[in-house]
């Protein structure tokens, strides 16, 4: 009579109907299929509704600018405004001197002293001279010119010798002196084959170039100079690139 063999120790007994499967002794139960151990799946709320998911690729992508909002403020470049220290100092000195002198004379008259001769003559002249008198017209013209000059200074930025450059950052402003720009463009023109000398004038809206060529055809030299200076103007990074005018001529003949 044979005895049934014992089960192998590698074989574990089947769990009881009421027991839940576990990973190890004392471990947590395995999550159901399709679920995440840290919570609901990515892209869904706890109530089951879906939400948009922002990936790393979407975060690096710049949004398309809205045409209704206009260009970026950093691209709006305006001219530099002059502080105008000399006109302001001259005007302040004149006003301060005139007011101080008039105040002193008024205080002297209040102290039972005679007024200054210039104030008595000025008062008599204003009371007796007609409006069409020469000195009255000249004084009015001078006052009008001074007032117009002050208005122009207040309404214009000044600093015509400084050309504003493109703004790559909103908090950084840069400017280029017109003489420095002319020198850089002149060096670019002198690099062209056939150019003997060049004179460059840089304005706020136009660059005028007068070159002298002692060999090669003038049309070829002019075309090469225009190409070189167009690249040079672009490298200057000016906010408002000026127009380019190039003239090429032969050197004067010696007698």
Tab-separated table of C-alpha atoms in Angstrom, residues 80-172:
chain	number	residue	atom	x	y	z
A	80	UNK	CA	17.131	109.931	-26.740
A	81	UNK	CA	16.000	113.134	-25.029
A	82	UNK	CA	18.592	115.761	-24.175
A	83	UNK	CA	18.686	117.124	-20.641
A	84	UNK	CA	19.621	120.585	-22.047
A	85	UNK	CA	21.625	121.731	-19.045
A	86	UNK	CA	23.043	124.855	-20.703
A	87	UNK	CA	19.702	126.403	-21.828
A	88	UNK	CA	18.113	125.511	-18.504
A	89	UNK	CA	21.032	127.022	-16.565
A	90	UNK	CA	21.010	130.231	-18.645
A	91	UNK	CA	17.246	130.671	-18.293
A	92	UNK	CA	17.356	129.969	-14.549
A	93	UNK	CA	20.175	132.484	-14.081
A	94	UNK	CA	18.322	135.201	-16.013
A	95	UNK	CA	15.063	134.625	-14.156
A	96	UNK	CA	16.813	134.503	-10.792
A	97	UNK	CA	18.818	137.660	-11.477
A	98	UNK	CA	15.841	139.655	-12.775
A	99	UNK	CA	13.556	138.537	-9.961
A	100	UNK	CA	16.178	139.278	-7.323
A	101	UNK	CA	16.899	142.726	-8.719
A	102	UNK	CA	13.202	143.596	-8.956
A	103	UNK	CA	12.536	142.320	-5.441
A	104	UNK	CA	15.412	144.395	-4.081
A	105	UNK	CA	14.111	147.554	-5.775
A	106	UNK	CA	10.567	146.977	-4.498
A	107	UNK	CA	11.884	146.454	-0.969
A	108	UNK	CA	13.933	149.659	-1.256
A	109	UNK	CA	10.874	151.644	-2.317
A	110	UNK	CA	8.912	150.199	0.615
A	111	UNK	CA	11.716	151.388	2.899
A	112	UNK	CA	11.143	155.004	1.765
A	113	UNK	CA	14.017	155.029	-0.708
A	114	UNK	CA	13.930	156.103	-4.330
A	115	UNK	CA	13.517	153.473	-7.019
A	116	UNK	CA	16.370	152.599	-9.313
A	117	UNK	CA	16.831	154.698	-12.417
A	118	UNK	CA	16.313	151.789	-14.828
A	119	UNK	CA	12.912	150.987	-13.290
A	120	UNK	CA	11.767	154.631	-13.439
A	121	UNK	CA	12.861	154.923	-17.081
A	122	UNK	CA	11.220	151.606	-17.948
A	123	UNK	CA	7.957	152.633	-16.305
A	124	UNK	CA	7.993	156.047	-18.025
A	125	UNK	CA	8.807	154.485	-21.393
A	126	UNK	CA	6.012	151.907	-21.146
A	127	UNK	CA	3.589	154.700	-20.200
A	128	UNK	CA	4.597	157.182	-22.939
A	129	UNK	CA	5.873	155.156	-25.947
A	130	UNK	CA	3.284	154.061	-28.555
A	131	UNK	CA	2.934	150.422	-29.543
A	132	UNK	CA	4.382	150.997	-33.030
A	133	UNK	CA	7.627	152.369	-31.657
A	134	UNK	CA	10.769	150.690	-32.968
A	135	UNK	CA	12.118	149.631	-29.582
A	136	UNK	CA	8.752	148.233	-28.547
A	137	UNK	CA	8.535	146.151	-31.730
A	138	UNK	CA	12.137	144.941	-31.345
A	139	UNK	CA	11.571	143.958	-27.715
A	140	UNK	CA	8.376	142.101	-28.588
A	141	UNK	CA	10.142	140.266	-31.445
A	142	UNK	CA	13.017	139.216	-29.174
A	143	UNK	CA	10.596	137.967	-26.519
A	144	UNK	CA	8.611	136.026	-29.154
A	145	UNK	CA	11.770	134.419	-30.555
A	146	UNK	CA	12.947	133.406	-27.090
A	147	UNK	CA	9.548	131.948	-26.255
A	148	UNK	CA	9.416	130.023	-29.552
A	149	UNK	CA	12.934	128.716	-28.945
A	150	UNK	CA	11.964	127.459	-25.498
A	151	UNK	CA	8.855	125.762	-26.905
A	152	UNK	CA	10.916	124.016	-29.592
A	153	UNK	CA	13.418	122.820	-26.991
A	154	UNK	CA	10.593	121.487	-24.837
A	155	UNK	CA	8.861	119.645	-27.711
A	156	UNK	CA	11.877	118.090	-29.480
A	157	UNK	CA	14.143	115.339	-28.111
A	158	UNK	CA	17.458	116.768	-29.274
A	159	UNK	CA	20.666	114.688	-29.278
A	160	UNK	CA	20.675	114.488	-33.061
A	161	UNK	CA	24.200	113.044	-33.000
A	162	UNK	CA	23.024	109.837	-31.254
A	163	UNK	CA	21.233	107.177	-33.304
A	164	UNK	CA	19.051	104.770	-31.267
A	165	UNK	CA	19.819	101.083	-31.667
A	166	UNK	CA	17.488	98.110	-31.631
A	167	UNK	CA	16.319	97.011	-28.192
A	168	UNK	CA	16.791	93.321	-27.522
A	169	UNK	CA	15.699	93.750	-23.875
A	170	UNK	CA	13.052	96.093	-22.534
A	171	UNK	CA	15.291	97.503	-19.775
A	172	UNK	CA	18.376	98.156	-21.939
